[in-house]
Amino acid sequence: MRTTKHWSKLAVLVMAFMLLVGASLTSAQDDTTAWWAEAGAQFAGVTLRGVSESTPASNYVKDVLAPQFTELTGINVELETTSWDQMYDKAIRDMEAGTGLYDFVYIEQDIIYGYLANEYLVDMTQALADNPELAAPEFSFDNFTTFVDYFKNDEGHVFGMPMEAFVKIYLYRTDLFEDADIMAAFEAEYGYPLAPATTHQQYTDIATFFTAYGEANDLDLWGTTVQAASGHPSSFYEFFESVAPTFGVYNWGINQETWKASVANGGEMNSDAAKEALAWWLNNLQFAPPESTSSTWDEVAASFAAGRAAQGLVYGENAAWIATDATRSNVVGNVGVALPPVEPGVMEAAEADTGYIGYYDGGAFGLPVSSQNQQATLLWLQFVGLPSVQAEWAAASSRIVMEPTYDDPLVVAMDEATNGYYSLMQDQGYLFAGAPPFPFHPQVREAVAPFIYRAIAGEITPAEALDGAAAAAEAELISLGYGS
Amino acid sequence: MRRTRTGWLLLSPTLIIMFIFGLFPFIYVLLVGFNDWNPFSARDGLTYIGVDNYRNLVFDNLFLNALGVTIRFTFFAVLSELIIGFLLANLLARDFFGKTLFRIVHTVPLMIAPIAVGAIWRLMTIPGFGPIPYFLDRWFDVSFNIGTSSDQAFLSILIMDIWHWTPFVTLTMLAGLTALPREPVEAAQVDGANRWQIFRHITLPLMRPVILTTVFIRVMDALRTVDEINMLTNGGGPGTSTRTLGIHIFRVVFPQTDYGYGSAMSLLTLYLTIVACWLLFVSLTQVRRNN
């Protein structure tokens, strides 16, 4: 009887505690909502315009976050999502001319150095310090992973609100790699077990094997994807940011002390390792779907999702939908992730932080100096950087910019669905690196890329391409005032 | 005096608009062309370099390649459109079953925006998915890949342009043919001239002003084609085999942000276009005078 009484008291206490916690949480949430409504009231009716690349992460911002923010604050947000090159053209033109058309622009990590050099962007750290009434209580730059460092100046001030970060990953088809008959056939042919490649030779063996397998079984299946559009910068990026580093050629082969690219002048762009890398990459074309020479990053993801390749290097932002969205992908549940294959010594260099094995991609939203609505945009960008909006966003577009997001149940579930993409990014993301800090990024790319295009088309050899590319890069650097 | 003042007053809105939207940009580009100006350069602002940009153009392989591609493209596209358009106009000048339907279907490409034309042809030619590579492979065992074959890519942009713009040539030719006086033809028929002689000595000379105008319009259009080729070959590939002057200038001015060099390139292209049109005009009017 006495025990029952105690239990009753305990139950009442627990219920009271839960009610208290619930009430305080609701109250906190109400406070938060009230803060945003109050902060946004003075800008209600204002429309903020932004431009971004049409990526899963940006589309989530447009479709989900922008309406949420409008509901909270009364501030409208119009995000124009367009192609990567159009996005840059529009943003740079607007900021260069100071027209103030856009209130926020997408800044891919590789262009930030150029934007900072041209003073296109508002110092967000300073702006929030100058306008404490606009600083959201739950927002802090300290919440972000070290990826935010890419968007800081020398003084540590932040100029871009991180909104996506992912690694370019090695995806493979688990249904093929784990098929007993296929595994036996592969081992019989190559003398070692079928598994995600850790070396370039293994990668080529696997590509060769599955291309032959597809042909023998009358399947639309090839050994690998190759992002080799023969007139589009995406092929330049796949080679210099994803393939060359796995051969130990970093930072596009440009010596950052002398601003030279050729071996003769201390660079590495036309080194033997770079030429070997380009030859290897181009050789993969024969094991790739025929659309590969017209494939940019989007088409590579689409080819893999269509089940046309057994393996490939794919931008991680696509991992979630490829692995889980049955309306767009034929390989749902059959996607494995691994680190890219590397040459001996490259992994050790990456672990020692003297090299890297691939591209850590991502971007932020920047606030142009020319924006006519800087204060309202500051509010909006903080909203994008709130911890509370991160998990669903991460699950929808496999991007993570805050450490705690990895532990969210939604992300943990997606991690399982993608066979560990998120874990890999969390645990081994440090092996990858963003683009080198070049303020002349698109300029040198445009000078070098035609040589890569011509090599893809078979007009010149890999060696000729990189010799020409190194000379063109140096000429462009000199014309831009770097080196002599 | 008063009449003159009123005249200038009435003209002034047009002159102001022409200055702002026509003359001012031209003068601006002219001035920028004499400078080194890249906002991503280590140097700030514009640096006057005289005619260096123009001198560099002469030795710029990419520019010369783009110029060659543009000339080849313009020549073959306009010539093909002229021949096919003229033949179709002659066909449409007669009565036959289904003529109205044929004329409508034939004119449809003209109504499509160039960027959409590029997208349609890209979908049709993309290796692995497009119907053109598929059927060429299946029926003729021809491997068609515009991502690797320069010739096939160039042929594709030519066929696309011919498909898109031949209806325009057909319509202008048809307008010219229907407006021709009947008397000379009837007189020739009475004199016993055959159809070829009538075509050669009457129709063709009478149609010359229409042909001349059509060629002018098409040459100027073809020289500045950008969007449909850019869309079809993903920026002028493979390599630089379909990179026309328009695409090249776009890449230099926008992604490369080399405003000075791009301005010089634009002006030289404008100059070459004017010279080409002038030569064309002089040669055609000379032929007319000789006749």
XYZ file of N, CA and C in Angstrom, chain B residues 57-276:
660
model
N 45.774 40.157 -80.203
C 44.730 39.382 -80.896
C 45.282 38.653 -82.120
N 46.188 39.318 -82.798
C 46.747 38.749 -84.032
C 47.516 37.456 -83.744
N 48.044 37.344 -82.525
C 48.832 36.149 -82.180
C 48.065 35.187 -81.256
N 46.814 35.490 -81.023
C 46.028 34.679 -80.091
C 45.399 33.487 -80.833
N 45.946 32.310 -80.577
C 45.472 31.116 -81.295
C 43.999 30.838 -81.045
N 43.560 31.054 -79.803
C 42.151 30.774 -79.493
C 41.231 31.714 -80.260
N 41.641 32.992 -80.348
C 40.829 33.964 -81.084
C 40.819 33.623 -82.575
N 41.998 33.301 -83.110
C 42.077 32.986 -84.544
C 41.281 31.718 -84.856
N 41.343 30.760 -83.925
C 40.554 29.539 -84.106
C 39.052 29.868 -84.121
N 38.637 30.715 -83.183
C 37.218 31.103 -83.108
C 36.804 31.847 -84.374
N 37.701 32.669 -84.887
C 37.407 33.413 -86.115
C 37.211 32.432 -87.280
N 38.106 31.444 -87.345
C 38.008 30.432 -88.409
C 36.712 29.640 -88.307
N 36.378 29.241 -87.094
C 35.133 28.477 -86.877
C 33.933 29.317 -87.318
N 33.943 30.583 -86.940
C 32.815 31.471 -87.264
C 32.676 31.647 -88.775
N 33.787 31.853 -89.452
C 33.725 32.048 -90.913
C 33.211 30.778 -91.596
N 33.769 29.639 -91.181
C 33.314 28.365 -91.788
C 31.834 28.141 -91.519
N 31.452 28.380 -90.271
C 30.054 28.178 -89.884
C 29.134 29.095 -90.690
N 29.494 30.367 -90.764
C 28.657 31.335 -91.471
C 28.542 30.967 -92.948
N 29.660 30.640 -93.566
C 29.659 30.326 -94.999
C 28.748 29.128 -95.301
N 28.996 28.033 -94.615
C 28.232 26.812 -94.924
C 26.756 26.934 -94.504
N 26.531 27.568 -93.368
C 25.142 27.676 -92.897
C 24.327 28.566 -93.827
N 24.842 29.755 -94.133
C 24.076 30.699 -94.952
C 23.901 30.161 -96.373
N 24.956 29.576 -96.913
C 24.849 29.029 -98.273
C 23.790 27.917 -98.324
N 23.836 27.027 -97.352
C 22.861 25.919 -97.332
C 21.444 26.448 -97.163
N 21.295 27.400 -96.245
C 19.956 27.956 -95.999
C 19.423 28.662 -97.240
N 20.330 29.319 -97.936
C 19.916 30.044 -99.150
C 19.424 29.074 -100.223
N 20.188 28.021 -100.441
C 19.811 27.051 -101.485
C 18.519 26.331 -101.109
N 18.486 25.797 -99.878
C 17.296 25.042 -99.459
C 16.084 25.960 -99.378
N 16.286 27.155 -98.823
C 15.187 28.110 -98.687
C 14.623 28.518 -100.032
N 15.496 28.722 -101.002
C 15.046 29.128 -102.343
C 14.256 28.004 -103.008
N 14.758 26.785 -102.856
C 14.060 25.631 -103.450
C 12.680 25.455 -102.809
N 12.649 25.580 -101.483
C 11.372 25.418 -100.783
C 10.400 26.542 -101.141
N 10.929 27.753 -101.319
C 10.066 28.881 -101.700
C 9.448 28.619 -103.073
N 10.254 28.083 -103.987
C 9.728 27.746 -105.319
C 8.646 26.679 -105.219
N 8.876 25.741 -104.309
C 7.882 24.682 -104.108
C 6.586 25.265 -103.549
N 6.742 26.146 -102.553
C 5.563 26.726 -101.910
C 4.852 27.748 -102.795
N 5.521 28.191 -103.852
C 4.881 29.143 -104.780
C 3.845 28.433 -105.652
N 3.931 27.100 -105.649
C 2.963 26.323 -106.428
C 1.894 25.731 -105.514
N 0.865 25.204 -106.144
C -0.195 24.572 -105.364
C 0.024 23.060 -105.314
N -0.092 22.507 -104.150
C -0.031 21.043 -104.011
C -0.791 20.638 -102.766
N -1.133 19.372 -102.704
C -1.934 18.884 -101.588
C -1.133 19.001 -100.272
N -1.747 19.567 -99.250
C -1.107 19.691 -97.939
C -0.149 20.869 -97.847
N -0.267 21.793 -98.782
C 0.659 22.925 -98.816
C 0.593 23.771 -97.524
N -0.642 24.048 -97.073
C -0.813 24.885 -95.889
C -0.175 24.223 -94.661
N -0.438 22.926 -94.518
C 0.125 22.194 -93.378
C 1.653 22.204 -93.447
N 2.176 21.952 -94.633
C 3.631 21.924 -94.812
C 4.234 23.277 -94.439
N 3.552 24.352 -94.876
C 4.085 25.693 -94.615
C 4.099 25.983 -93.106
N 3.061 25.535 -92.424
C 3.003 25.764 -90.973
C 4.113 24.976 -90.267
N 4.185 23.693 -90.620
C 5.190 22.838 -89.957
C 6.599 23.355 -90.253
N 6.794 23.759 -91.494
C 8.101 24.244 -91.910
C 8.498 25.513 -91.165
N 7.509 26.313 -90.784
C 7.798 27.604 -90.147
C 7.965 27.482 -88.624
N 7.560 26.363 -88.065
C 7.597 26.207 -86.603
C 8.977 26.497 -85.989
N 10.082 25.966 -86.543
C 11.386 26.220 -85.897
C 11.697 27.700 -85.713
N 11.176 28.504 -86.621
C 11.437 29.941 -86.569
C 10.855 30.582 -85.311
N 9.834 29.946 -84.763
C 9.158 30.522 -83.598
C 9.831 30.120 -82.287
N 10.804 29.218 -82.373
C 11.429 28.718 -81.135
C 12.652 29.569 -80.786
N 12.773 29.885 -79.511
C 13.919 30.691 -79.048
C 15.210 29.910 -79.275
N 16.289 30.594 -79.660
C 17.554 29.902 -79.931
C 18.023 29.004 -78.793
N 17.840 29.453 -77.551
C 18.318 28.642 -76.426
C 17.534 27.324 -76.357
N 16.236 27.409 -76.706
C 15.415 26.185 -76.707
C 15.805 25.291 -77.871
N 16.152 25.911 -78.997
C 16.624 25.116 -80.146
C 17.874 24.338 -79.743
N 18.797 25.036 -79.068
C 20.022 24.375 -78.606
C 19.707 23.219 -77.666
N 18.749 23.440 -76.770
C 18.393 22.395 -75.798
C 17.768 21.189 -76.504
N 16.904 21.468 -77.487
C 16.257 20.375 -78.232
C 17.308 19.533 -78.957
N 18.222 20.216 -79.620
C 19.245 19.479 -80.374
C 20.241 18.784 -79.458
N 20.453 19.360 -78.307
C 21.344 18.696 -77.331
C 20.709 17.375 -76.880
N 19.410 17.442 -76.594
C 18.720 16.220 -76.168
C 18.714 15.181 -77.292
N 18.628 15.664 -78.529
C 18.577 14.716 -79.651
C 19.934 14.110 -79.976
N 21.007 14.855 -79.625
C 22.335 14.369 -80.043
C 23.173 13.827 -78.888
N 22.685 13.939 -77.669
C 23.538 13.531 -76.541
C 23.829 12.019 -76.631
N 25.096 11.661 -76.598
C 25.440 10.242 -76.733
C 24.864 9.430 -75.578
N 24.373 8.281 -75.899
C 23.828 7.413 -74.857
C 22.332 7.531 -74.683
N 21.780 8.725 -74.957
C 20.351 8.934 -74.764
C 19.647 9.446 -76.017
N 20.345 10.272 -76.782
C 19.716 10.967 -77.904
C 19.311 10.025 -79.031
N 18.191 10.317 -79.690
C 17.738 9.462 -80.792
C 18.684 9.463 -81.995
N 19.347 10.579 -82.245
C 20.237 10.624 -83.428
C 21.409 9.640 -83.292
N 22.186 9.691 -82.199
C 23.256 8.680 -82.067
C 22.704 7.255 -82.039
N 21.538 7.110 -81.410
C 20.963 5.764 -81.277
C 20.651 5.164 -82.655
N 19.912 5.949 -83.470
C 19.510 5.399 -84.773
C 20.679 5.330 -85.749
N 21.606 6.259 -85.659
C 22.787 6.179 -86.536
C 23.578 4.903 -86.237
N 23.643 4.589 -84.959
C 24.371 3.382 -84.557
C 23.607 2.125 -84.976
N 22.300 2.168 -84.754
C 21.485 0.980 -84.993
C 21.312 0.687 -86.485
N 21.069 1.722 -87.259
C 20.769 1.516 -88.681
C 22.015 1.523 -89.579
N 22.963 2.390 -89.232
C 24.120 2.541 -90.127
C 25.451 2.163 -89.478
N 25.396 1.704 -88.239
C 26.599 1.329 -87.508
C 27.601 2.501 -87.435
N 27.051 3.708 -87.315
C 27.891 4.904 -87.225
C 27.972 5.339 -85.765
N 29.191 5.495 -85.285
C 29.358 5.975 -83.919
C 29.307 7.506 -83.931
N 28.293 8.047 -83.287
C 28.092 9.497 -83.302
C 28.253 10.044 -81.902
N 29.282 10.872 -81.689
C 29.518 11.434 -80.359
C 30.041 12.859 -80.500
N 29.165 13.817 -80.264
C 29.595 15.214 -80.427
C 30.472 15.671 -79.263
N 30.646 14.805 -78.275
C 31.554 15.145 -77.174
C 33.001 14.867 -77.518
N 33.231 14.040 -78.534
C 34.619 13.721 -78.893
C 34.957 14.035 -80.344
N 33.973 13.979 -81.231
C 34.277 14.199 -82.647
C 34.028 15.652 -83.046
N 35.114 16.326 -83.411
C 35.009 17.734 -83.811
C 34.157 17.881 -85.062
N 34.348 16.971 -86.016
C 33.606 17.064 -87.281
C 32.105 16.877 -87.053
N 31.789 15.877 -86.237
C 30.367 15.626 -85.975
C 29.734 16.784 -85.196
N 30.504 17.364 -84.304
C 29.979 18.504 -83.540
C 29.735 19.691 -84.466
N 30.692 19.929 -85.369
C 30.531 21.062 -86.293
C 29.352 20.822 -87.227
N 29.261 19.594 -87.701
C 28.137 19.246 -88.583
C 26.809 19.432 -87.840
N 26.796 19.071 -86.586
C 25.562 19.197 -85.791
C 25.133 20.644 -85.643
N 26.106 21.537 -85.385
C 25.701 22.952 -85.219
C 25.236 23.528 -86.560
N 25.846 23.036 -87.637
C 25.409 23.491 -88.968
C 23.975 23.056 -89.246
N 23.713 21.769 -89.034
C 22.366 21.243 -89.316
C 21.330 21.929 -88.429
N 21.706 22.146 -87.161
C 20.781 22.824 -86.251
C 20.451 24.230 -86.758
N 21.466 24.952 -87.191
C 21.233 26.320 -87.663
C 20.408 26.319 -88.948
N 20.703 25.357 -89.812
C 19.939 25.263 -91.068
C 18.479 24.945 -90.750
N 18.267 24.014 -89.838
C 16.904 23.655 -89.430
C 16.169 24.864 -88.858
N 16.901 25.654 -88.065
C 16.280 26.780 -87.377
C 15.961 27.941 -88.327
N 16.883 28.250 -89.225
C 16.770 29.497 -89.979
C 16.348 29.365 -91.435
N 16.326 28.154 -91.983
C 15.871 28.010 -93.366
C 14.441 28.536 -93.554
N 13.529 28.306 -92.615
C 12.177 28.852 -92.793
C 12.160 30.361 -93.005
N 13.069 31.056 -92.337
C 13.142 32.512 -92.525
C 13.498 32.837 -93.982
N 14.491 32.123 -94.499
C 14.912 32.341 -95.892
C 13.758 31.984 -96.831
N 13.092 30.876 -96.541
C 11.964 30.453 -97.376
C 10.897 31.545 -97.428
N 10.566 32.104 -96.276
C 9.502 33.116 -96.231
C 9.881 34.371 -97.003
N 11.116 34.826 -96.831
C 11.517 36.047 -97.558
C 11.567 35.781 -99.066
N 12.054 34.601 -99.432
C 12.120 34.249 -100.866
C 10.698 34.117 -101.436
N 9.839 33.515 -100.644
C 8.459 33.326 -101.110
C 7.779 34.684 -101.317
N 8.037 35.609 -100.388
C 7.491 36.959 -100.531
C 8.009 37.597 -101.815
N 9.304 37.406 -102.075
C 9.898 37.963 -103.291
C 9.317 37.337 -104.541
N 9.171 36.029 -104.534
C 8.665 35.311 -105.718
C 7.230 35.714 -106.034
N 6.407 35.817 -105.000
C 4.997 36.152 -105.243
C 4.834 37.609 -105.695
N 5.837 38.436 -105.388
C 5.741 39.853 -105.782
C 6.328 40.110 -107.173
N 6.910 39.097 -107.769
C 7.533 39.299 -109.089
C 6.464 39.608 -110.135
N 6.751 40.514 -111.062
C 5.774 40.793 -112.131
C 5.630 39.582 -113.039
N 4.437 39.344 -113.533
C 4.156 38.181 -114.378
C 4.581 38.418 -115.832
N 4.558 39.716 -116.241
C 4.753 40.034 -117.660
C 6.055 39.503 -118.252
N 7.219 39.725 -117.621
C 8.469 39.242 -118.215
C 8.465 37.731 -118.411
N 7.895 37.015 -117.443
C 7.844 35.551 -117.541
C 6.955 35.136 -118.715
N 5.792 35.795 -118.789
C 4.864 35.450 -119.884
C 5.477 35.768 -121.248
N 6.181 36.900 -121.326
C 6.830 37.277 -122.589
C 7.888 36.251 -122.977
N 8.643 35.798 -121.963
C 9.679 34.786 -122.232
C 9.052 33.483 -122.699
N 7.944 33.125 -122.059
C 7.250 31.882 -122.465
C 6.786 31.987 -123.912
N 6.264 33.172 -124.283
C 5.812 33.378 -125.668
C 6.999 33.242 -126.625
N 8.183 33.744 -126.159
C 9.385 33.649 -127.008
C 9.984 32.248 -127.032
N 9.410 31.328 -126.280
C 9.855 29.932 -126.328
C 10.949 29.576 -125.339
N 11.147 30.424 -124.266
C 12.184 30.101 -123.272
C 11.749 28.920 -122.409
N 12.717 28.050 -122.089
C 12.353 26.927 -121.214
C 12.431 27.364 -119.753
N 12.096 26.439 -118.810
C 11.981 26.804 -117.395
C 13.334 27.237 -116.823
N 14.399 26.562 -117.209
C 15.730 26.914 -116.713
C 16.129 28.318 -117.183
N 15.839 28.584 -118.491
C 16.188 29.901 -119.033
C 15.387 31.014 -118.337
N 14.132 30.713 -118.096
C 13.315 31.718 -117.386
C 13.872 31.964 -115.989
N 14.244 30.865 -115.321
C 14.796 30.986 -113.968
C 16.121 31.763 -113.987
N 16.978 31.354 -114.928
C 18.342 31.913 -114.987
C 18.345 33.392 -115.398
N 17.504 33.726 -116.394
C 17.596 35.076 -116.956
C 16.509 36.038 -116.493
N 15.473 35.511 -115.866
C 14.405 36.430 -115.427
C 14.207 36.372 -113.907
N 13.882 35.183 -113.400
C 13.565 35.075 -111.965
C 14.760 35.478 -111.103
N 15.908 34.887 -111.391
C 17.086 35.138 -110.552
C 17.501 36.619 -110.544
N 17.614 37.270 -111.703
C 17.965 38.704 -111.662
C 16.920 39.548 -110.933
N 15.661 39.218 -111.124
C 14.618 39.991 -110.440
C 14.631 39.748 -108.923
N 15.064 38.567 -108.548
C 15.082 38.213 -107.114
C 16.341 38.708 -106.407
N 17.290 39.245 -107.162
C 18.578 39.582 -106.567
C 18.466 40.513 -105.341
N 17.643 41.568 -105.373
C 17.540 42.429 -104.166
C 17.046 41.652 -102.937
N 16.108 40.740 -103.174
C 15.591 39.941 -102.041
C 16.697 39.031 -101.509
N 17.412 38.394 -102.451
C 18.493 37.482 -102.035
C 19.560 38.259 -101.263
N 19.901 39.418 -101.800
C 20.930 40.246 -101.167
C 20.534 40.609 -99.725
N 19.305 41.054 -99.573
C 18.826 41.436 -98.232
C 18.838 40.228 -97.293
N 18.363 39.109 -97.815
C 18.313 37.894 -96.985
C 19.720 37.455 -96.566
N 20.633 37.486 -97.518
C 22.008 37.084 -97.198
C 22.589 38.021 -96.140
N 22.357 39.303 -96.292
C 22.846 40.264 -95.300
C 22.355 39.916 -93.906
N 21.059 39.749 -93.810
C 20.467 39.471 -92.492
C 21.037 38.181 -91.914
N 21.103 37.154 -92.740
C 21.567 35.852 -92.239
C 23.060 35.868 -91.896
N 23.852 36.566 -92.716
C 25.294 36.625 -92.416
C 25.504 37.324 -91.067
N 24.813 38.428 -90.889
C 24.992 39.150 -89.612
C 24.515 38.316 -88.426
N 23.410 37.597 -88.633
C 22.904 36.726 -87.563
C 23.881 35.586 -87.274
N 24.355 34.949 -88.346
C 25.227 33.782 -88.171
C 26.544 34.175 -87.513
N 27.040 35.365 -87.848
C 28.312 35.799 -87.262
C 28.211 35.995 -85.752
N 27.025 36.267 -85.250
C 26.898 36.513 -83.806
C 26.146 35.396 -83.076
N 26.050 34.246 -83.698
C 25.367 33.121 -83.035
C 26.125 32.710 -81.769
N 25.414 32.611 -80.687
C 26.047 32.201 -79.421
C 25.218 31.124 -78.726
N 23.981 31.506 -78.378
C 23.217 30.695 -77.423
C 22.944 29.262 -77.866
N 22.520 29.084 -79.118
C 22.151 27.708 -79.488
C 23.381 26.801 -79.589
N 24.494 27.364 -80.072
C 25.714 26.543 -80.159
C 26.259 26.274 -78.762
N 26.242 27.310 -77.937
C 26.720 27.162 -76.562
C 25.945 26.069 -75.837
N 24.653 26.021 -76.088
C 23.816 25.026 -75.430
C 24.072 23.628 -76.003
N 24.176 23.543 -77.314
C 24.326 22.226 -77.949
C 25.669 21.581 -77.621
N 26.739 22.340 -77.722
C 28.065 21.723 -77.559
C 28.707 22.062 -76.220
N 27.876 22.500 -75.277
C 28.366 22.722 -73.922
C 29.515 23.721 -73.867
N 29.380 24.811 -74.594
C 30.394 25.856 -74.511
C 31.391 25.858 -75.651
N 31.044 25.189 -76.762
C 31.930 25.259 -77.934
C 32.847 24.064 -78.119
N 32.552 22.969 -77.442
C 33.387 21.773 -77.557
C 32.998 20.906 -78.730
N 33.667 19.785 -78.929
C 34.794 19.308 -78.117
C 36.052 20.131 -78.389
N 36.862 20.283 -77.389
C 38.010 21.181 -77.503
C 37.479 22.579 -77.762
N 37.934 23.161 -78.860
C 37.432 24.488 -79.224
C 36.852 24.438 -80.638
N 36.419 23.249 -81.053
C 36.030 23.051 -82.454
C 34.729 23.751 -82.839
N 33.880 24.089 -81.883
C 32.663 24.835 -82.221
C 32.596 26.143 -81.423
N 33.749 26.580 -80.969
C 33.788 27.834 -80.205
C 33.810 28.999 -81.197
N 32.667 29.575 -81.408
C 32.572 30.702 -82.344
C 33.061 31.986 -81.657
N 33.170 33.038 -82.445
C 33.643 34.302 -81.866
C 32.743 34.765 -80.724
N 31.440 34.596 -80.921
C 30.498 35.018 -79.882
C 30.746 34.288 -78.577
N 30.922 32.972 -78.664
C 31.171 32.181 -77.450
C 32.515 32.565 -76.844
N 33.511 32.746 -77.710
C 34.848 33.077 -77.209
C 34.840 34.434 -76.490
N 34.187 35.406 -77.102
C 34.112 36.731 -76.463
C 33.377 36.622 -75.128
N 32.289 35.860 -75.121
C 31.543 35.665 -73.874
C 32.461 35.102 -72.785
N 33.250 34.087 -73.135
C 34.103 33.445 -72.136
C 35.220 34.387 -71.661
N 35.719 35.209 -72.574
C 36.790 36.134 -72.183
C 36.229 37.260 -71.304
N 35.064 37.769 -71.670
C 34.517 38.915 -70.934
C 33.868 38.489 -69.621
N 33.135 37.375 -69.639
C 32.403 37.010 -68.422
C 33.199 36.099 -67.481
N 33.384 34.803 -67.769
C 34.105 34.014 -66.770
C 35.538 34.515 -66.530
N 36.204 34.942 -67.610
C 37.605 35.343 -67.450
C 37.718 36.799 -66.980
N 36.643 37.532 -67.052
C 36.555 38.951 -66.636
C 37.682 39.817 -67.191
N 38.130 39.478 -68.400
C 39.179 40.287 -69.032
C 38.480 41.342 -69.893
N 38.060 42.400 -69.239
C 37.216 43.396 -69.918
C 37.960 44.128 -71.035
N 39.223 44.460 -70.801
C 39.980 45.198 -71.810
C 40.160 44.384 -73.080
N 40.663 43.178 -72.908
C 40.917 42.314 -74.063
C 39.603 41.934 -74.746
N 38.599 41.656 -73.951
C 37.289 41.291 -74.503
C 36.685 42.441 -75.304
N 36.888 43.680 -74.835
C 36.372 44.839 -75.563
C 37.069 44.964 -76.913
N 38.393 44.800 -76.895
C 39.148 44.878 -78.155
C 38.660 43.795 -79.121
N 38.441 42.617 -78.581
C 37.971 41.492 -79.393
C 36.592 41.802 -80.006
N 35.727 42.381 -79.189
C 34.376 42.721 -79.666
C 34.445 43.745 -80.789
N 35.295 44.747 -80.602
C 35.378 45.793 -81.624
C 35.990 45.270 -82.914
N 37.000 44.429 -82.787
C 37.599 43.860 -84.000
C 36.569 42.998 -84.729
N 35.781 42.266 -83.964
C 34.740 41.438 -84.570
C 33.704 42.305 -85.285
N 33.341 43.411 -84.651
C 32.394 44.335 -85.280
C 32.981 44.871 -86.587
N 34.246 45.236 -86.523
C 34.918 45.762 -87.710
C 34.933 44.715 -88.827
N 35.287 43.482 -88.474
C 35.338 42.411 -89.484
C 33.948 42.152 -90.069
N 32.931 42.224 -89.234
C 31.560 42.018 -89.711
C 31.175 43.101 -90.714
N 31.507 44.343 -90.368
C 31.179 45.446 -91.276
C 31.922 45.276 -92.599
N 33.191 44.929 -92.514
C 33.989 44.742 -93.735
C 33.406 43.606 -94.580
N 33.058 42.502 -93.912
C 32.500 41.355 -94.644
C 31.202 41.744 -95.348
